[in-house]
Short mmCIF file of C-alpha atoms and ligand atoms in Angstrom, two decimals:
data_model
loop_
_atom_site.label_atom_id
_atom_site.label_comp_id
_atom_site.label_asym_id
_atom_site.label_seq_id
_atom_site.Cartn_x
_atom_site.Cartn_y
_atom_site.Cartn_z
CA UNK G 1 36.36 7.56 -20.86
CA UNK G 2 40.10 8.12 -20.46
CA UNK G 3 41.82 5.67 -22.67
CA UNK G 4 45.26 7.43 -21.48
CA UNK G 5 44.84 6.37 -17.98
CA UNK G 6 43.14 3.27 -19.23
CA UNK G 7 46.37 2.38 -21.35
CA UNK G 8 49.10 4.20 -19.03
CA UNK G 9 48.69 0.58 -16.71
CA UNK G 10 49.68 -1.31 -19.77
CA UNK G 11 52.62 1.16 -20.91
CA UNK G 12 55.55 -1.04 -20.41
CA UNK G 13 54.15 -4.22 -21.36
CA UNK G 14 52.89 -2.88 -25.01
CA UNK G 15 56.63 -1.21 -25.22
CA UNK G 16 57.53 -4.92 -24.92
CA UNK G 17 55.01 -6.56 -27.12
CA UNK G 18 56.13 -3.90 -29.66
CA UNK G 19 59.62 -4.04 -29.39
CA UNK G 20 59.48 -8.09 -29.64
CA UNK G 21 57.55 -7.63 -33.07
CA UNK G 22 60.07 -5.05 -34.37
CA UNK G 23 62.28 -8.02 -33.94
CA UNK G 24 60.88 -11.12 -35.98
CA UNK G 25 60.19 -8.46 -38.84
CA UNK G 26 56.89 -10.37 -39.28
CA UNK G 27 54.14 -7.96 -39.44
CA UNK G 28 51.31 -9.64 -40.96
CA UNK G 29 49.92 -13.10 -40.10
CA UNK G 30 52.84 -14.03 -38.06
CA UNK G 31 53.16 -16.05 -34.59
CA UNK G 32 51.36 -13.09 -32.22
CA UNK G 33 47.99 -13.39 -34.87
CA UNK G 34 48.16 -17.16 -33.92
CA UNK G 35 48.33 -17.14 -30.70
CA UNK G 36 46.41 -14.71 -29.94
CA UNK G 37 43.80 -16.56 -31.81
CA UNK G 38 44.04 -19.73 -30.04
CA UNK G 39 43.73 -17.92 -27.11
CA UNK G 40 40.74 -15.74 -27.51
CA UNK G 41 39.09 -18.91 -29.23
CA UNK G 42 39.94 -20.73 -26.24
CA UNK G 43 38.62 -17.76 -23.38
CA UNK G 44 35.50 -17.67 -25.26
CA UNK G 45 35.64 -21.30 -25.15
CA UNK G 46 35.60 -22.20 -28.58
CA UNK G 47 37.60 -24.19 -30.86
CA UNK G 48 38.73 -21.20 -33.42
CA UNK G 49 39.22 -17.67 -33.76
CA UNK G 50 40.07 -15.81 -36.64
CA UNK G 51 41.97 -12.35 -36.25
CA UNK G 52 40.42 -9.52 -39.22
CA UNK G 53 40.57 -6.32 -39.42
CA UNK G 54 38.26 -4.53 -37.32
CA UNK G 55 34.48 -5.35 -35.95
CA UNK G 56 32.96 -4.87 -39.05
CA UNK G 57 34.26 -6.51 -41.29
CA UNK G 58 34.29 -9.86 -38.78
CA UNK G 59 30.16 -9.65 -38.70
CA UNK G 60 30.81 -9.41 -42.86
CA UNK G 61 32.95 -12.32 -42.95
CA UNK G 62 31.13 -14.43 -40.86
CA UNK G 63 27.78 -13.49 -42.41
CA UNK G 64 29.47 -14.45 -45.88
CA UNK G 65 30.76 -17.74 -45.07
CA UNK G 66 28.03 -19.11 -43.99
CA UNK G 67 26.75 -18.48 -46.99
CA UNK G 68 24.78 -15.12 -46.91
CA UNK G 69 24.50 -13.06 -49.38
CA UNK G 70 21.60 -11.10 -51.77
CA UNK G 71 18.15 -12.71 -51.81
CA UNK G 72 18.78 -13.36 -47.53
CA UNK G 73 16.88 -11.59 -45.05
CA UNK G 74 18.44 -11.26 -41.68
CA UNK G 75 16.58 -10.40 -38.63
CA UNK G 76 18.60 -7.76 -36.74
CA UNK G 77 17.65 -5.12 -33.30
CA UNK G 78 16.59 -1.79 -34.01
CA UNK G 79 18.55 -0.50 -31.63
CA UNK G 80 22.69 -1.31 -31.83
CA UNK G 81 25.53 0.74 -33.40
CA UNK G 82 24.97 1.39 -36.90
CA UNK G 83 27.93 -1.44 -38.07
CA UNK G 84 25.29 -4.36 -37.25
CA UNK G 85 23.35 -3.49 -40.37
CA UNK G 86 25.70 -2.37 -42.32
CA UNK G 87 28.02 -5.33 -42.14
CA UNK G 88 25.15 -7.52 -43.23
CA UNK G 89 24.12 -5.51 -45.97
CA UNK G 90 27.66 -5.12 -47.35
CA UNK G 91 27.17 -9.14 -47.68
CA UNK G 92 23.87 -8.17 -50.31
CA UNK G 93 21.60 -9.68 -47.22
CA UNK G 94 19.04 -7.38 -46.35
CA UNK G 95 18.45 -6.53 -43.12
CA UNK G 96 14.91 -6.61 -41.46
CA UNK G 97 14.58 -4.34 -38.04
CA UNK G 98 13.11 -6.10 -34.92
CA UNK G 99 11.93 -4.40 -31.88
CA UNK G 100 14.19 -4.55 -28.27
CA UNK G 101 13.22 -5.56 -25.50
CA UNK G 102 12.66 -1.83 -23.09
CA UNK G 103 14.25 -3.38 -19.97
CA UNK G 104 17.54 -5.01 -21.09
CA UNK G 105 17.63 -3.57 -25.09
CA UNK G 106 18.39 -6.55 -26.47
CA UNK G 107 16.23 -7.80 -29.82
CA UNK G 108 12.82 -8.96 -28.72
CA UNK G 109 11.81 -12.48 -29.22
CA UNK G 110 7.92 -11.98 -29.53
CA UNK G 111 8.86 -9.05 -32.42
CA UNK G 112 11.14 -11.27 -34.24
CA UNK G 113 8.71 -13.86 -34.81
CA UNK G 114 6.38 -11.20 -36.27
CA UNK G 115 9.18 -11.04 -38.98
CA UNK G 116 10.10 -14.22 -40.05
CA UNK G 117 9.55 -14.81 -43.95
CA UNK G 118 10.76 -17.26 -46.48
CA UNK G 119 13.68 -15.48 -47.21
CA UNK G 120 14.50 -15.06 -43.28
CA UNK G 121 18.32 -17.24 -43.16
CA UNK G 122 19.20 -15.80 -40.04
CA UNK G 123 18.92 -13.79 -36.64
CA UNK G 124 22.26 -11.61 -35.80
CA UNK G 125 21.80 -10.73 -31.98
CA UNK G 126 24.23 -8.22 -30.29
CA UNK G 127 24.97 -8.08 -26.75
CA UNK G 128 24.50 -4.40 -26.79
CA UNK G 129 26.35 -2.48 -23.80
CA UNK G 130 28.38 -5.87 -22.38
CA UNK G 131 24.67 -7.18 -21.07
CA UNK G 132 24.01 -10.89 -23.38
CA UNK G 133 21.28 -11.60 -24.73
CA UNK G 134 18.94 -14.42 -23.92
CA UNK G 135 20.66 -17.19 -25.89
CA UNK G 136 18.81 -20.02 -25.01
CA UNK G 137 15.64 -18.49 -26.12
CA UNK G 138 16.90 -17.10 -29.11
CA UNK G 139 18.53 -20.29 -30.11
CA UNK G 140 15.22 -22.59 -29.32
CA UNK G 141 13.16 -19.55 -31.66
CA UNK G 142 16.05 -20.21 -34.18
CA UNK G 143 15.64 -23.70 -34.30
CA UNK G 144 11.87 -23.64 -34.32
CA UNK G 145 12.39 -21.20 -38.18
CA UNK G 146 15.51 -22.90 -39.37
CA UNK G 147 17.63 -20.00 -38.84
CA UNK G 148 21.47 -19.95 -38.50
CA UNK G 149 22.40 -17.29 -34.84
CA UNK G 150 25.25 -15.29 -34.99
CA UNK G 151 26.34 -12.75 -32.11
CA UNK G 152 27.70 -9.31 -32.49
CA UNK G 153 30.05 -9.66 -28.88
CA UNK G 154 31.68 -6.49 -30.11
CA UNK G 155 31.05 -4.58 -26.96
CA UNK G 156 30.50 -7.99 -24.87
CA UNK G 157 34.21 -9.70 -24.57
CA UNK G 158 34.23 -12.00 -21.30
CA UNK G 159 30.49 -11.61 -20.82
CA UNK G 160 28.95 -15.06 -19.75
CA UNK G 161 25.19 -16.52 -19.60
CA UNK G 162 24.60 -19.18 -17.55
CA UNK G 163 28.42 -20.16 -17.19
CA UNK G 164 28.96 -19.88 -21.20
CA UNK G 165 30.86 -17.23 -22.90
CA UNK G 166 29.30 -15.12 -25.55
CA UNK G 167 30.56 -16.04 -28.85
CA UNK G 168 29.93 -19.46 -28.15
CA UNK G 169 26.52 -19.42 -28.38
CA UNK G 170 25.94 -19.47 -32.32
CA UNK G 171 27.01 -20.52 -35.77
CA UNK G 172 30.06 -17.50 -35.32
CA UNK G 173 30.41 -14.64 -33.75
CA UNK G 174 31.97 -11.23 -34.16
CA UNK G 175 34.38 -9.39 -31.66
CA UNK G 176 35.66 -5.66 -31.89
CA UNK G 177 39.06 -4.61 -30.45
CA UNK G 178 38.66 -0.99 -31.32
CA UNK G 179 40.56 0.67 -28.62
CA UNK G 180 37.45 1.59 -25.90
CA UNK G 181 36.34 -1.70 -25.88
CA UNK G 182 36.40 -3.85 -23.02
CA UNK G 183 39.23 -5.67 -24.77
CA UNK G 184 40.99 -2.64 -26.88
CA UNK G 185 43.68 -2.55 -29.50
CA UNK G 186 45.88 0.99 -30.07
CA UNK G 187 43.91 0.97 -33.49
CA UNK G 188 41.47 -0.91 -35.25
CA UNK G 189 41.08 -5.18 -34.97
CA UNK G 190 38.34 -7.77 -34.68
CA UNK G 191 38.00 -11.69 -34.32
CA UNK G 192 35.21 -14.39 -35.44
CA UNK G 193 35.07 -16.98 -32.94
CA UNK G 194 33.15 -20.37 -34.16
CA UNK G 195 33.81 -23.76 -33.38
CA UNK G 196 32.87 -24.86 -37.26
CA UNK G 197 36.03 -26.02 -39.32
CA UNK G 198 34.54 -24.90 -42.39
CA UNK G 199 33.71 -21.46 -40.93
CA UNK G 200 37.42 -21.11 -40.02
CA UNK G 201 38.67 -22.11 -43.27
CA UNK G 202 36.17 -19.69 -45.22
CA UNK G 203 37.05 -16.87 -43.00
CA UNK G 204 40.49 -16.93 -43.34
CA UNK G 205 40.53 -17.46 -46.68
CA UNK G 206 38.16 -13.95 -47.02
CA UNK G 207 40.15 -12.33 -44.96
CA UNK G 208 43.41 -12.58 -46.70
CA UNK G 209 42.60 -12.04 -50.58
CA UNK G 210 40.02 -15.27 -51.04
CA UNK G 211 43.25 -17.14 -50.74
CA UNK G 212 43.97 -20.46 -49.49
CA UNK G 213 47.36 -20.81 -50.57
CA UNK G 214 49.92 -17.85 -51.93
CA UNK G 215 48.95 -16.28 -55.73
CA UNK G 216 46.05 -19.27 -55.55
CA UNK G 217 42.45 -17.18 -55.30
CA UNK G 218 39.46 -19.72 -54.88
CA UNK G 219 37.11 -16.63 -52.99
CA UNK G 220 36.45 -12.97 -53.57
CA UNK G 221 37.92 -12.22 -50.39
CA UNK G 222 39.12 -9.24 -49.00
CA UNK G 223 42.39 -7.50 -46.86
CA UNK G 224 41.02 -7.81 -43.60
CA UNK G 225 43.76 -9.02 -41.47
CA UNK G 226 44.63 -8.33 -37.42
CA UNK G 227 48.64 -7.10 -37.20
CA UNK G 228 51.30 -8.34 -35.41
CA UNK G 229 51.78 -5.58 -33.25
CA UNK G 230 47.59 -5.25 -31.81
CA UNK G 231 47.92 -9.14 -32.11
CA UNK G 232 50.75 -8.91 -29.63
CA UNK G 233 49.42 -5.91 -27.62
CA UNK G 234 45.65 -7.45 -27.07
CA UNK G 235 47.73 -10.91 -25.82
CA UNK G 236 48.94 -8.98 -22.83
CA UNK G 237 45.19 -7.05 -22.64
CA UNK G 238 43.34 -10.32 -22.74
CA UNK G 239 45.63 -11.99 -19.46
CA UNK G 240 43.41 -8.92 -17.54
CA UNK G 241 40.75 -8.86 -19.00
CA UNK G 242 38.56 -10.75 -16.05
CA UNK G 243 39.88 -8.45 -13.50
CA UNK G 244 39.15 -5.39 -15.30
CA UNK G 245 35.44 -6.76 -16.01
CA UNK G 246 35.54 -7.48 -12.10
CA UNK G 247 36.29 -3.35 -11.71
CA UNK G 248 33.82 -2.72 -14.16
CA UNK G 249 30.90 -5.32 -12.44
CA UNK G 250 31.49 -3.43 -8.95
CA UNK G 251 31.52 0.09 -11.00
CA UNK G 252 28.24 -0.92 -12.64
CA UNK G 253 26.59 -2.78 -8.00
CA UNK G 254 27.64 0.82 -6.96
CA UNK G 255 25.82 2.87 -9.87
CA UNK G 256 22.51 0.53 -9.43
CA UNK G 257 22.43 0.40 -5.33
CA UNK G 258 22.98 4.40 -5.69
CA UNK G 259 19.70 5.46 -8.56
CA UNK G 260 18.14 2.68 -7.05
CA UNK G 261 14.25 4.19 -6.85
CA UNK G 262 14.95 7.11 -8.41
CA UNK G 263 11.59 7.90 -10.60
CA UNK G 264 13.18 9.73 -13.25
CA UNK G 265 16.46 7.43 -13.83
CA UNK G 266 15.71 3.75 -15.66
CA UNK G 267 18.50 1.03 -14.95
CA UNK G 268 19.26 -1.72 -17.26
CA UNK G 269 19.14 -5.30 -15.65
CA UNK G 270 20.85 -7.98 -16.51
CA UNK G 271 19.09 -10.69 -16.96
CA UNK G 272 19.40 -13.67 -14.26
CA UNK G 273 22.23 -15.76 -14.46
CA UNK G 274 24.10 -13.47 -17.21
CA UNK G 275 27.36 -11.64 -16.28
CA UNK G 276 27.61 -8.80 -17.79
CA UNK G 277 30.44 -6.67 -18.44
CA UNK G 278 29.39 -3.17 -18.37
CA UNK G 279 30.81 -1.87 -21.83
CA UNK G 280 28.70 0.53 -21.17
CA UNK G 281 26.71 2.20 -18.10
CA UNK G 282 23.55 2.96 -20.11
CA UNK G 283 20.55 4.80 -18.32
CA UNK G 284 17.21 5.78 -19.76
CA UNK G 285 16.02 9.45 -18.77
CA UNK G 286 13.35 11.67 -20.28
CA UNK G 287 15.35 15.01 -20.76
CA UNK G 288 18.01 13.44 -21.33
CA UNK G 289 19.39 16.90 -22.89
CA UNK G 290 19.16 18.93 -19.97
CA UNK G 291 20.66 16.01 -17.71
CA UNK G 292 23.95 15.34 -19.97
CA UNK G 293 24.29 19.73 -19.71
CA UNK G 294 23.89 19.53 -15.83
CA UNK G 295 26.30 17.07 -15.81
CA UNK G 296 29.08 18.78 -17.91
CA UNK G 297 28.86 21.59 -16.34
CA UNK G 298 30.28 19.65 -13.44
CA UNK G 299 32.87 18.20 -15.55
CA UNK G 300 31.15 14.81 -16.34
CA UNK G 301 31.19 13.46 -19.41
CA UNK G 302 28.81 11.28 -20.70
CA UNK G 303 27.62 10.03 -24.55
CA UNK G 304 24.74 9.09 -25.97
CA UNK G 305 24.79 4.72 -27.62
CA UNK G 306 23.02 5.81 -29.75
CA UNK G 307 20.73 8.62 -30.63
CA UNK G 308 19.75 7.77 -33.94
CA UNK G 309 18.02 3.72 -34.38
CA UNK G 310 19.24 2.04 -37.07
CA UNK G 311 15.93 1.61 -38.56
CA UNK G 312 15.48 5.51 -39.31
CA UNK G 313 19.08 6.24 -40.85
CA UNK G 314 19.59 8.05 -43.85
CA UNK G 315 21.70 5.52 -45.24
CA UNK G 316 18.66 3.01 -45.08
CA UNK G 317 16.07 4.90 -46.02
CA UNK G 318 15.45 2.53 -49.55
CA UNK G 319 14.56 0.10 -46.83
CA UNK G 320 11.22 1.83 -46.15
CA UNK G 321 10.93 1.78 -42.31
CA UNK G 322 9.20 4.69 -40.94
CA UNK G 323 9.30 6.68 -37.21
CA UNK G 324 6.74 5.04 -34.99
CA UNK G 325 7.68 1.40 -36.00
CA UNK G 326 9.78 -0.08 -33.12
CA UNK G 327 8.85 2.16 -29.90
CA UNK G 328 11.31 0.48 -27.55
CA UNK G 329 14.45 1.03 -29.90
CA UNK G 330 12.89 4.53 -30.17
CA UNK G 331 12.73 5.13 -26.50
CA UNK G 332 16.21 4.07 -26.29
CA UNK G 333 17.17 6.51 -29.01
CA UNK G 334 15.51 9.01 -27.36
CA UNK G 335 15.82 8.43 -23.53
CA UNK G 336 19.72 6.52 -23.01
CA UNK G 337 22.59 7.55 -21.73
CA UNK G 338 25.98 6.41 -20.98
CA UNK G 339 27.58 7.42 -17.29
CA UNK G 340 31.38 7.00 -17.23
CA UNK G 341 32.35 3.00 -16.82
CA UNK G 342 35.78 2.24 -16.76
CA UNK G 343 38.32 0.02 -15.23
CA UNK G 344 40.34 1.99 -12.55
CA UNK G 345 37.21 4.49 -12.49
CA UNK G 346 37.10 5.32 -8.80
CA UNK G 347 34.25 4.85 -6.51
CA UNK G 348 34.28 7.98 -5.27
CA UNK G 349 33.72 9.39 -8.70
CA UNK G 350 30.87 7.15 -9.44
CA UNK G 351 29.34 7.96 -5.92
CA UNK G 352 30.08 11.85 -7.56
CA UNK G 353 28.60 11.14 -10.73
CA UNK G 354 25.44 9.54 -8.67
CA UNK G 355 25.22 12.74 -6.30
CA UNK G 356 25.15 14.81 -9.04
CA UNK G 357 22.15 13.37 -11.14
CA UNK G 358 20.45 13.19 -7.19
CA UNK G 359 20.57 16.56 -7.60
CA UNK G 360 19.44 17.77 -10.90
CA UNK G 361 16.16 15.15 -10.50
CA UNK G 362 15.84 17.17 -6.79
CA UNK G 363 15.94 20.32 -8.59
CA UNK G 364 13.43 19.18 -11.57
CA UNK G 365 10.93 17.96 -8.73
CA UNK G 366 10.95 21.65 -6.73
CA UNK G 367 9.77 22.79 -10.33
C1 PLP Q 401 27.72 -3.51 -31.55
C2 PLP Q 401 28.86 -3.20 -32.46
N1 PLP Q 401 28.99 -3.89 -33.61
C3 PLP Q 401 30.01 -3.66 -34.46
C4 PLP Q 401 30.96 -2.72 -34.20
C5 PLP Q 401 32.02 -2.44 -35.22
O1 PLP Q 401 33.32 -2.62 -34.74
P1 PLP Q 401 34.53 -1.80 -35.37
O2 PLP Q 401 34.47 -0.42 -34.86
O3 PLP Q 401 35.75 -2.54 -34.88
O4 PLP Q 401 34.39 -1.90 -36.85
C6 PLP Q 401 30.90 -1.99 -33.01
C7 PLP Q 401 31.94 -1.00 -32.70
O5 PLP Q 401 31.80 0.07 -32.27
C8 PLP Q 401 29.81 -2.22 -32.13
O6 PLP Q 401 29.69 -1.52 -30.98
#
C-alpha cells in the first residue's frame, strides 16, 4: 500500500486543516472533534458519534458502557485482527472464539449458537476486510439469546447492507482511523457510533477521565480522546470517502472477473445486497508462501490479515483453545492473502498483479 501517494492527493487540504487548528489553539475536544462527530454519526446514519483515541480502545469503551465487564462472556470470530479480543478482555469480559464462515470470513451463525451460555451478554461481529457481515441474521440470532450486537467497522467505513451503513446495525459500534484504513488519520483515532443517548453520555465520559463535568469524576474512565488536528484532517478525508470506495469497488470487479476460475486462487464474495468496500483484497491459496515470493520477486507486495487466529495466540493461551478447533478461521490463517487495494491503484497494475499469479499457478500445473 502506498500511503504517500495515497495522502500526496490530500496534501494541501491537510496543510489547511492543520494550519486552521494551529490557529484556535484548541487542541483537544475542540470544534473539529464535534463536527467531525456529527458528521461521521450522520454518514453512518446514526444519531451520535464519539471521537477516542484509536480502534481499540472504541470496541473497549463501547463494550464497557453497556455494561460489560468480568463475569461476561462475549461471542467473538476466530479469525479478525488480534484488537477484537483484546479490547473485550481489557473490559474483564471473556472472550469465547466462534468459527467463520470459509466463503465470506465473517463469524458463523450455526457455530455461535453452539456457544451460547448463561454468561453469553453479547456477540461482537467485525466486518473483516470492508465485506459486512450478515446483520439481519445476526441480529434475529441475537434477539432469539438476549444478546446485545456490537460491530467492529474498523476496516468497514462506508460499507452498506441492504441500503444501511455498518455501524448502524447494533447497540454501538467501533471505527478505526489508523492511517491505512479506508478512512485514515496521519496517526492513531477511532469513533463509536450508536444512536443510544446513554451510550453517548457513558462513552464520553470514559473517554475523557470518567468525567462529566471538569475535576468532577463519576467513572473510571480513561484518556482516550480524537485531536483536533486528525479531527480536522479525517473531515476533509470523509467528504471522499464514497468516491475512493467507488475506486476501490472497481479495483476489487477487475481482480474477481480476472482469477475468475482459477482452481488454485479462492475469492471472497460479498454477500448479496452488501457493498463492500474492499479494505482489503483477501485471497485464499494453498502455498501461499511460495506465491507471496513469486510475487515479490516481481516487485509486488502483498501481506498476510492474518497468519496467526486469535484463538491460538500466546497471549490467550489461559483461555484453553487448542489447534484443530475452528478449521475455517484456520484455513484463513493458513491459506489468505492480501493483493494490493488502493484508491488511485491503477488498472493496469491490478491486470499486472493478476498476470502474474496466472503465471506462477501455470508454472505449478507443468509440475
Ligand atoms: C478489525 C479491527 N479491529 C480493531 C482494530 C484496532 O484499531 P486501532 O489500530 O485503531 O487500535 C483494527 C485495526 O487494525 C482492526 O483491523
Amino acid at each position: 500500500m502506498d500511503m504517500e501517494r495515497i495522502n500526496s492527493n490530500y496534501s494541501d487540504e491537510i496543510q489547511e486543516s492543520v494550519k486552521n487548528v494551529l490557529g484556535t489553539a484548541n487542541y483537544i475536544l475542540g470544534s473539529e472533534v464535534s463536527r467531525f462527530e456529527q458528521e461521521f454519526a450522520s454518514y453512518c446514519g446514526v444519531k451520535h458519534g464519539v471521537g477516542v483515541g484509536n480502534g481499540l480502545e472504541a470496541i473497549e469503551l463501547m463494550l464497557r458502557a453497556s455494561g460489560l465487564g468480568p463475569g461476561d462472556e462475549v461471542l467473538v470470530p476466530a479469525h479478525t485482527f488480534f484488537a477484537t479480543w483484546l479490547a473485550v478482555l481489557n473490559t474483564g469480559a471473556v472472550p469465547v472464539a466462534v468459527d467463520v464462515d470459509l466463503n465470506s470470513g465473517s463469524i458463523s451463525i450455526s457455530d455461535a449458537a453452539h456457544s451460547v451460555t448463561q454468561k453469553t451478554r453479547a456477540i461482537l461481529v467485525v466486518h473483516l476486510y470492508g465485506n459486512p457481515a450478515d446483520m439481519e441474521s445476526i441480529n434475529h440470532f441475537a434477539d432469539r439469546h438476549r444478546l446485545l450486537v456490537f460491530e467492529d467497522a474498523a476496516q468497514a467505513h462506508g460499507a452498506s447492507l441492504n441500503g444501511r451503513k455498518v455501524g448502524s446495525w447494533g447497540a454501538a459500534a467501533s471505527f478505526s482511523f489508523y492511517p491505512t484504513k479506508n478512512l485514515g488519520a496521519l496517526g492513531d483515532g477511532g469513533c463509536v457510533t450508536t444512536d443510544s443517548d446513554d451510550l453517548n453520555d457513558h462513552v464520553r465520559e470514559l473517554r475523557n477521565y470518567g468525567s462529566p463535568r471538569k475535576y468532577e469524576h463519576t467513572r473510571l474512565g480513561k484518556n482516550s480522546r480524537l485531536d483536533e488536528v486528525q479531527a480536522a484532517i479525517l473531515r476533509k478525508k470523509l467528504q471522499r470517502l464514497d468516491s475512493e470506495n467507488a475506486m476501490r469497488r472497481e479495483l476489487a470487479e477487475r481482480y474477481s472477473e480476472r482469477l475468475a476460475g482459477i482452481e488454485e486462487i479462492e475469492i471472497t464474495k460479498p454477500l448479496p445486497g452488501t457493498e463492500a468496500v474492499w479494505h482489503i483484497f483477501p485471497i485464499r491459496v494453498h502455498r501461499r508462501g511460495e506465491l507471496q515470493e513469486a510475487l515479490n520477486s516481481d516487485g509486488i507486495g502483498t501481506l498476510v490479515h492474518y497468519p496467526i487466529p486469535c484463538h491460538l495466540q500466546e497471549a490467550v493461551s489461559h483461555l484453553g483453545y487448542r489447534p484443530g478447533q475452528f478449521p475455517s478461521a484456520e484455513a484463513w490463517a493458513k491459506q489468505e492473502l492480501s493483493l494490493p487495494i488502493y484508491p488511485n491503484l491503477d488498472v493496469t497494475e491490478v491486470d499486472y498483479v493478476c498476470d502474474r499469479i496466472k503465471r506462477w499457478c501455470r508454472s505449478k500445473a507443468r509440475r
